[in-house]
Short mmCIF file of C-alpha atoms in Angstrom, two decimals:
data_model
loop_
_atom_site.label_atom_id
_atom_site.label_comp_id
_atom_site.label_asym_id
_atom_site.label_seq_id
_atom_site.Cartn_x
_atom_site.Cartn_y
_atom_site.Cartn_z
CA MET A 1 162.67 98.34 22.70
CA ARG A 2 159.68 100.12 20.93
CA ASN A 3 159.68 102.84 23.82
CA ALA A 4 163.52 103.01 23.88
CA ARG A 5 163.29 103.71 20.13
CA LEU A 6 160.74 106.19 20.39
CA GLN A 7 162.42 108.25 23.04
CA HIS A 8 165.27 108.40 20.68
CA LYS A 9 162.77 109.79 18.07
CA MET A 10 163.95 106.93 15.58
CA THR A 11 161.80 105.20 13.18
CA GLN A 12 162.03 101.52 12.91
CA ALA A 13 164.02 101.90 9.55
CA GLN A 14 166.65 104.04 11.55
CA LEU A 15 166.95 101.58 14.06
CA GLY A 16 167.54 98.95 11.41
CA ALA A 17 169.99 101.41 9.70
CA GLY A 18 170.26 99.11 6.64
CA LYS A 19 171.26 95.96 8.43
CA TYR A 20 168.03 94.81 9.88
CA SER A 21 164.64 95.47 7.84
CA THR A 22 161.65 97.58 9.21
CA SER A 23 159.69 94.23 9.14
CA TYR A 24 162.40 92.27 11.44
CA ILE A 25 162.48 95.49 13.84
CA SER A 26 158.84 95.25 14.02
CA LEU A 27 158.86 91.62 14.86
CA LEU A 28 161.43 92.05 17.62
CA GLU A 29 158.96 94.94 19.17
CA THR A 30 155.98 92.74 19.07
CA GLY A 31 157.86 89.77 20.67
CA SER A 32 157.42 87.58 17.59
CA ARG A 33 161.27 87.10 17.07
CA GLU A 34 164.07 86.53 19.82
CA PRO A 35 167.21 88.32 19.15
CA THR A 36 170.53 86.58 19.29
CA MET A 37 173.09 88.05 21.58
CA GLU A 38 175.12 89.77 18.74
CA ILE A 39 171.60 91.66 17.73
CA ILE A 40 171.17 92.57 21.51
CA SER A 41 174.64 94.11 21.37
CA GLU A 42 174.23 95.92 17.87
CA LEU A 43 170.71 97.61 18.63
CA SER A 44 171.49 98.41 22.41
CA ALA A 45 174.60 100.46 21.25
CA ARG A 46 172.03 102.30 18.59
CA LEU A 47 170.19 103.31 21.28
CA GLY A 48 172.97 104.29 23.46
CA MET A 49 172.00 101.78 26.40
CA ASP A 50 173.77 99.12 28.23
CA ARG A 51 173.67 95.80 26.78
CA GLU A 52 172.63 94.40 30.07
CA VAL A 53 169.48 96.53 30.06
CA MET A 54 168.21 95.18 26.57
CA GLU A 55 169.32 91.66 27.28
CA SER A 56 166.97 91.68 30.63
CA TRP A 57 163.79 92.60 28.29
CA ASN A 58 164.74 89.40 26.18
CA THR A 59 162.39 87.24 28.91
CA PRO A 60 160.08 84.55 28.10
CA VAL A 61 156.15 86.07 28.47
CA SER A 62 153.22 84.29 29.19
CA PRO A 63 150.67 83.47 26.38
CA ASP A 64 148.31 86.35 27.19
CA GLU A 65 151.16 88.60 27.30
CA ALA A 66 152.30 87.95 24.01
CA GLU A 67 148.65 87.97 22.60
CA PHE A 68 148.09 91.45 24.00
CA VAL A 69 151.42 92.82 22.62
CA LEU A 70 150.40 91.68 19.11
CA LEU A 71 146.76 92.78 19.51
CA GLU A 72 147.98 96.15 20.52
CA HIS A 73 150.14 96.50 17.85
CA ARG A 74 147.51 95.48 15.24
CA ALA A 75 145.29 98.09 16.96
CA ARG A 76 147.87 100.98 16.42
CA GLN A 77 148.89 99.85 13.37
CA SER A 78 145.40 99.88 11.93
CA TYR A 79 144.52 103.09 13.36
CA THR A 80 147.42 104.87 11.79
CA ALA A 81 146.43 103.26 8.52
CA ARG A 82 142.94 104.70 9.14
CA GLU A 83 141.73 101.27 8.97
CA TYR A 84 139.41 102.07 12.08
CA THR A 85 136.92 99.04 11.90
CA ASP A 86 139.93 96.72 12.54
CA ALA A 87 141.55 99.42 14.83
CA GLU A 88 138.36 99.16 17.00
CA ALA A 89 137.96 95.29 16.95
CA SER A 90 141.77 94.76 17.66
CA ALA A 91 141.63 97.44 20.55
CA ALA A 92 138.52 95.68 22.14
CA GLU A 93 140.27 92.47 22.02
CA ALA A 94 143.34 93.85 23.60
CA ALA A 95 141.38 95.24 26.20
CA VAL A 96 139.65 91.77 27.03
CA VAL A 97 143.41 90.57 27.35
CA ALA A 98 144.44 93.25 29.54
CA LEU A 99 141.58 92.48 32.17
CA ARG A 100 142.77 88.72 32.18
CA LEU A 101 146.28 90.10 32.77
CA LYS A 102 144.69 92.16 35.40
CA ASN A 103 146.70 95.41 33.68
CA ALA A 104 144.79 98.38 34.28
CA SER A 105 146.84 100.67 32.49
CA ALA A 106 146.88 98.63 29.44
CA TRP A 107 142.98 98.09 29.31
CA TRP A 108 142.68 101.71 29.73
CA ASN A 109 144.89 102.74 26.83
CA MET A 110 142.94 100.29 24.61
CA MET A 111 139.71 101.33 25.48
CA PHE A 112 140.84 104.98 24.80
CA LEU A 113 142.18 103.85 21.00
CA ARG A 114 138.84 101.94 21.01
CA ALA A 115 136.75 105.06 21.56
CA GLU A 116 138.54 106.98 19.21
CA ALA A 117 138.36 104.17 16.45
CA LEU A 118 134.64 104.50 17.00
CA ARG A 119 134.66 107.95 16.79
CA ASP A 120 136.17 108.08 13.17
CA GLN A 121 133.79 105.58 12.00
CA GLY A 122 131.01 108.11 13.18
CA ARG A 123 129.73 105.52 15.34
CA PHE A 124 128.74 108.17 18.11
CA GLU A 125 126.52 106.54 20.56
CA GLU A 126 129.11 103.45 20.93
CA TYR A 127 131.68 106.19 21.14
CA ARG A 128 130.08 107.74 24.12
CA ALA A 129 129.53 104.48 25.77
CA ALA A 130 133.23 103.87 25.41
CA ALA A 131 134.30 107.02 26.31
CA GLU A 132 131.92 106.75 29.53
CA GLU A 133 133.56 103.70 30.61
CA VAL A 134 136.92 105.31 30.50
CA LEU A 135 135.77 108.06 32.42
CA ALA A 136 134.15 105.79 35.17
CA HIS A 137 137.56 103.46 35.38
CA PRO A 138 138.95 103.87 38.79
CA LEU A 139 142.41 104.29 37.08
CA THR A 140 141.27 107.73 35.90
CA GLU A 141 140.67 109.04 38.99
CA GLU A 142 144.20 108.33 40.21
CA SER A 143 145.81 110.69 37.39
CA LEU A 144 144.86 113.89 36.64
CA ALA A 145 146.06 113.52 33.10
CA LEU A 146 144.10 110.79 32.51
CA LYS A 147 140.95 112.28 33.82
CA VAL A 148 141.38 115.29 31.84
CA ARG A 149 142.01 112.95 28.99
CA ALA A 150 138.78 110.94 29.69
CA GLU A 151 136.67 114.19 30.24
CA THR A 152 137.93 115.57 26.87
CA LEU A 153 137.09 112.20 25.26
CA VAL A 154 133.38 112.28 26.66
CA ALA A 155 132.90 115.95 25.76
CA ASN A 156 133.79 115.22 22.18
CA ALA A 157 131.40 112.12 21.99
CA TYR A 158 128.36 114.30 23.15
CA LEU A 159 129.63 117.23 20.60
CA GLY A 160 129.15 114.42 18.11
CA LEU A 161 125.89 113.23 19.11
CA GLY A 162 124.57 116.82 19.12
CA ARG A 163 123.93 116.96 22.95
CA LEU A 164 125.70 120.30 23.28
CA HIS A 165 125.05 121.06 26.87
CA LEU A 166 126.51 117.98 27.90
CA ALA A 167 129.67 118.51 25.74
CA VAL A 168 129.85 121.66 27.43
CA ASP A 169 129.91 120.54 30.74
CA HIS A 170 132.58 117.77 30.25
CA ALA A 171 134.59 120.28 28.36
CA LEU A 172 134.80 122.94 31.23
CA THR A 173 135.59 120.14 33.71
CA ALA A 174 138.64 118.93 31.35
CA VAL A 175 139.71 122.55 30.76
CA GLU A 176 139.40 123.44 34.88
CA LEU A 177 141.11 120.41 35.92
CA GLY A 178 144.06 120.59 33.35
CA GLY A 179 144.78 124.19 34.32
CA ASP A 180 147.14 122.34 36.91
CA LEU A 181 148.99 120.55 34.20
CA PRO A 182 152.33 121.98 32.95
CA PRO A 183 151.86 124.93 30.67
CA HIS A 184 151.40 124.41 26.95
CA SER A 185 150.31 120.85 27.57
CA LEU A 186 148.89 119.11 24.62
CA ILE A 187 146.45 117.50 26.95
CA GLN A 188 145.14 120.70 28.06
CA ILE A 189 145.11 122.12 24.52
CA SER A 190 143.01 119.14 23.41
CA ALA A 191 140.56 120.17 26.47
CA LEU A 192 140.23 123.55 24.93
CA PHE A 193 139.57 122.54 21.55
CA ALA A 194 136.55 120.44 23.01
CA LEU A 195 135.42 123.55 25.29
CA VAL A 196 135.73 125.86 22.12
CA ALA A 197 133.82 123.56 19.46
CA SER A 198 131.20 122.98 22.38
CA LEU A 199 130.62 126.40 23.06
CA ALA A 200 130.49 127.48 19.51
CA GLU A 201 128.05 124.87 18.43
CA SER A 202 125.58 125.70 21.27
CA GLY A 203 125.65 129.57 20.36
CA GLN A 204 127.75 130.72 23.30
CA LEU A 205 130.01 132.75 20.91
CA GLU A 206 131.46 135.43 23.54
CA GLU A 207 132.55 132.45 26.16
CA ALA A 208 133.99 130.59 22.82
CA TRP A 209 135.86 133.42 21.88
CA ARG A 210 137.39 133.93 25.21
CA THR A 211 138.54 130.43 25.44
CA CYS A 212 139.90 130.88 21.81
CA GLN A 213 142.25 133.44 23.11
CA THR A 214 143.49 131.13 25.84
CA LEU A 215 143.89 128.49 23.04
CA SER A 216 145.89 130.85 20.67
CA ALA A 217 148.30 131.63 23.79
CA ALA A 218 148.86 127.95 24.56
CA VAL A 219 149.79 127.14 21.10
CA ALA A 220 152.01 130.23 20.30
CA GLU A 221 155.21 128.82 21.61
CA GLY A 222 156.49 125.83 20.20
CA ALA A 223 153.51 123.82 19.56
CA PRO A 224 153.58 121.14 16.87
CA ARG A 225 152.76 122.45 13.45
CA GLN A 226 149.48 120.31 13.08
CA THR A 227 148.31 121.17 16.86
CA ALA A 228 148.63 124.95 15.94
CA GLY A 229 146.90 124.42 12.66
CA ASN A 230 144.12 123.07 14.44
CA ALA A 231 144.03 125.68 16.84
CA TYR A 232 143.91 128.34 14.24
CA TRP A 233 141.04 126.33 12.33
CA ALA A 234 138.92 126.30 15.61
CA ILE A 235 139.59 130.07 16.40
CA GLY A 236 138.65 130.88 12.80
CA ASN A 237 135.54 128.81 13.11
CA VAL A 238 134.47 130.77 16.16
CA ALA A 239 135.37 134.05 14.47
CA PHE A 240 133.06 133.33 11.49
CA LYS A 241 130.12 132.60 13.73
CA ARG A 242 130.54 135.93 15.25
CA GLN A 243 130.63 137.52 12.05
CA ASP A 244 133.87 138.48 12.62
CA ILE A 245 134.95 138.01 8.58
CA GLU A 246 138.21 139.18 8.77
CA ALA A 247 139.59 137.30 11.74
CA GLY A 248 137.86 134.11 10.40
CA LEU A 249 139.77 134.39 7.16
CA GLU A 250 143.02 135.48 8.89
CA ASN A 251 142.87 132.21 11.32
CA HIS A 252 141.98 129.81 8.57
CA GLN A 253 144.73 131.05 6.34
CA LEU A 254 147.14 130.42 9.15
CA ALA A 255 145.60 127.06 9.50
CA ALA A 256 145.95 126.32 5.83
CA GLN A 257 149.90 127.06 6.10
CA ARG A 258 150.11 124.25 8.77
CA LEU A 259 147.47 121.78 7.69
CA LEU A 260 149.18 120.39 4.38
CA PRO A 261 147.80 117.19 2.32
CA ALA A 262 151.39 115.60 2.26
CA SER A 263 151.21 115.67 5.88
CA ASP A 264 147.71 114.29 6.61
CA ILE A 265 145.25 114.32 3.72
CA GLU A 266 142.40 113.10 5.83
CA LEU A 267 142.74 116.25 8.11
CA TRP A 268 143.47 118.49 5.04
CA ALA A 269 139.95 117.26 3.49
CA ARG A 270 138.09 117.95 7.09
CA PHE A 271 139.78 121.41 7.12
CA ASN A 272 138.58 122.19 3.67
CA LYS A 273 135.42 121.18 4.26
CA ALA A 274 134.85 122.92 7.73
CA SER A 275 136.27 126.26 6.21
CA ALA A 276 133.90 126.08 3.17
CA SER A 277 131.12 125.59 5.52
CA MET A 278 132.07 128.36 7.83
CA ARG A 279 132.83 130.91 4.87
CA LEU A 280 129.08 130.24 3.61
CA ALA A 281 127.46 130.45 6.84
CA ALA A 282 129.04 133.72 7.34
CA GLY A 283 128.17 134.58 3.66
CA VAL A 284 131.41 134.69 2.20
CA VAL A 285 130.93 133.34 -1.45
CA GLU A 286 134.45 134.46 -2.87
CA PRO A 287 136.05 132.15 -5.27
CA GLU A 288 138.72 130.91 -2.25
CA THR A 289 135.30 129.31 -0.50
CA LEU A 290 134.72 127.49 -3.51
CA GLU A 291 137.92 125.94 -3.92
CA CYS A 292 137.76 124.79 -0.35
CA LEU A 293 134.86 123.15 -1.22
CA GLU A 294 136.41 121.36 -4.22
CA ARG A 295 139.68 120.24 -2.59
CA ALA A 296 137.23 118.79 0.36
CA GLU A 297 135.20 116.69 -2.29
CA LEU A 298 138.43 115.86 -4.46
CA ALA A 299 140.01 114.47 -0.98
CA LEU A 300 137.31 112.55 0.04
CA SER A 301 136.81 110.96 -3.29
CA VAL A 302 140.37 109.85 -2.97
CA ILE A 303 140.45 108.68 0.65
CA GLY A 304 136.62 107.81 0.99
CA GLY A 305 135.06 108.77 4.35
CA THR A 306 132.17 108.07 6.15
CA LEU A 307 128.47 108.44 5.40
CA ASN A 308 128.29 111.58 7.41
CA ASP A 309 131.22 113.14 5.80
CA LYS A 310 129.49 112.65 2.46
CA LEU A 311 126.23 113.97 3.57
CA GLU A 312 127.72 117.13 5.28
CA LEU A 313 129.71 117.95 1.94
CA GLN A 314 126.57 117.66 0.04
CA LEU A 315 124.73 119.85 2.51
CA ILE A 316 127.83 122.64 1.95
CA ARG A 317 127.40 122.01 -1.64
CA ALA A 318 123.54 122.81 -1.36
CA ARG A 319 124.47 125.99 0.86
CA TRP A 320 126.77 127.08 -2.09
CA LEU A 321 124.30 126.80 -4.48
CA HIS A 322 121.39 128.53 -2.49
CA LEU A 323 123.72 131.61 -1.74
CA ASN A 324 124.61 131.74 -5.54
CA GLY A 325 120.73 132.06 -6.52
CA ASP A 326 120.59 128.57 -7.77
CA VAL A 327 117.66 127.66 -5.40
CA GLU A 328 116.38 124.40 -7.32
CA ALA A 329 119.58 123.32 -7.58
CA ALA A 330 120.09 123.54 -4.09
CA LEU A 331 116.94 121.81 -2.96
CA GLU A 332 117.74 118.85 -5.50
CA GLN A 333 121.20 118.91 -3.65
CA LEU A 334 119.49 117.99 -0.39
CA ARG A 335 117.29 115.40 -1.37
CA PRO A 336 119.68 112.71 -0.62
CA VAL A 337 120.78 114.27 2.43
CA GLU A 338 117.02 114.17 3.74
CA ALA A 339 117.10 110.53 2.80
CA ASN A 340 119.61 109.91 5.21
CA ARG A 341 119.13 112.44 7.97
CA ASP A 342 118.80 110.02 10.73
CA ALA A 343 122.57 109.61 9.98
CA LEU A 344 123.49 113.08 11.08
CA PRO A 345 123.87 114.59 14.34
CA PRO A 346 120.91 116.85 15.73
CA ASN A 347 122.58 119.97 15.12
CA PHE A 348 123.28 119.10 11.31
CA GLN A 349 119.60 117.94 11.09
CA GLY A 350 118.43 121.37 12.40
CA GLU A 351 120.88 122.98 9.44
CA LEU A 352 119.58 120.72 6.81
CA ASP A 353 116.03 121.78 8.05
CA LEU A 354 116.96 125.46 7.96
CA LEU A 355 118.42 125.38 4.49
CA SER A 356 115.60 123.42 3.19
CA ALA A 357 113.14 126.00 4.44
CA ARG A 358 115.22 128.69 3.12
CA CYS A 359 115.33 127.21 -0.42
CA LEU A 360 111.48 126.67 -0.21
CA MET A 361 111.27 130.17 0.75
CA GLY A 362 112.82 131.31 -2.37
CA LEU A 363 110.27 129.49 -4.42
CA GLY A 364 107.41 130.89 -2.89
CA ARG A 365 106.27 127.73 -0.98
CA GLY A 366 106.01 129.25 2.52
CA THR A 367 103.64 126.35 3.92
CA GLU A 368 106.43 123.70 3.37
CA ALA A 369 108.88 126.02 4.57
CA LEU A 370 107.06 126.55 7.79
CA GLU A 371 106.93 122.73 8.64
CA GLN A 372 110.60 122.52 7.81
CA LEU A 373 111.15 125.52 10.22
CA ARG A 374 108.88 123.96 12.95
CA ARG A 375 111.22 120.68 12.80
CA ALA A 376 114.46 122.95 12.77
CA GLN A 377 113.45 124.82 16.04
CA MET A 378 112.45 121.22 17.87
CA VAL A 379 115.83 119.90 16.84
CA PHE A 380 117.91 122.89 17.66
CA ALA A 381 116.07 123.21 21.20
CA GLU A 382 116.61 119.48 21.93
CA ALA A 383 120.35 119.74 20.97
CA GLY A 384 121.08 122.54 23.16
CA ALA A 385 121.57 125.54 20.42
CA PRO A 386 119.00 128.65 21.20
CA ASN A 387 120.34 130.46 19.16
CA ARG A 388 119.84 128.68 15.97
CA ALA A 389 116.44 127.73 17.08
CA ALA A 390 115.86 131.51 17.40
CA ILE A 391 116.64 131.81 13.95
CA ALA A 392 113.97 129.26 12.92
CA ILE A 393 111.46 131.02 14.79
CA GLU A 394 112.46 134.23 13.11
CA LEU A 395 111.86 132.97 9.80
CA ALA A 396 108.77 131.45 10.54
CA THR A 397 107.38 134.74 11.88
CA GLU A 398 108.51 136.30 8.58
CA ILE A 399 106.31 133.71 6.52
CA ARG A 400 103.13 134.36 8.65
CA ALA A 401 103.43 138.02 8.64
CA ALA A 402 103.80 137.86 4.78
CA ASN A 403 100.75 135.62 4.57
CA ARG A 404 98.60 138.04 6.41
#
């Protein structure tokens, strides 16, 4: 019944239409209540189907089947409510039940959801392990769409861990496989997102920009508002990294028109945080940049967020202070970030070291800056970001030349 309702793009409230409560419809869909013949007749009419079809669904289920339905419902409801810890635990339990039922499809879907919940908690190593398990499952090889989704999942896991060369490899595989999917497929668009982000983070900016053109074309016709917003966000990020400020601002403006706080305040917060970071990295210190940063700070103060979110915002605020000449305040802002550096992915650790070195250089503390730059070079090299490592080397060379 749930699948039939979703196919008709109806909410539970719309299906109930004043006669049955949303909670009652939910209980029917999870198998927690058995409908009478009168209710079956009413709801089948509202769904535009023969009564006999719905009546055939009203069959006894095993205890394991009932447990799975309830756990799946709880996992999805928790994920929608951003209760990611409960979503992950419920999805993991549901996957175990699916194994008992020998239902490979149910296991796959629950493990995929579990991986996403781990990602949204910032538990990237566990996320990677879960994603790899999904990719290695025999069912994944039986479906092109599942293979693309699994490769994209793994790519994003390695991206979160800062292991950029592996992220690029898996994202490339996903995009190549996705070329055989229908045009403008959301699965292929997700793969393109992962490839753009992985290439950009690893410093392969021209390859990333070419992929951006493919992504732009994919969302140009009829893509959902949020999907298009995410695409313009990603394209703007690459433009900023290429120092194409005009294209960066233009695409982030297009994203801002589509990513609205009323639709998804968490996504809106992440976008504003990322936009502020990209603008600052490109040296854009206009008032609009500060507005992006303040919107992100305000949103995260309301919805909370992971430790990573808070540390990244502090890093962005420090970059703002540094670019506006308040070097001592920037260095002070970095202290709590440094104290929690192990919670950050390697590429962010490198950015922390790089910014700390710039601040120390501004204060005339070149010897300390050299140590930060040495560490930044190592971190970027290990993360597969040679362009960022080269910047650390250049700054260290400047300091040594000045000392001579």
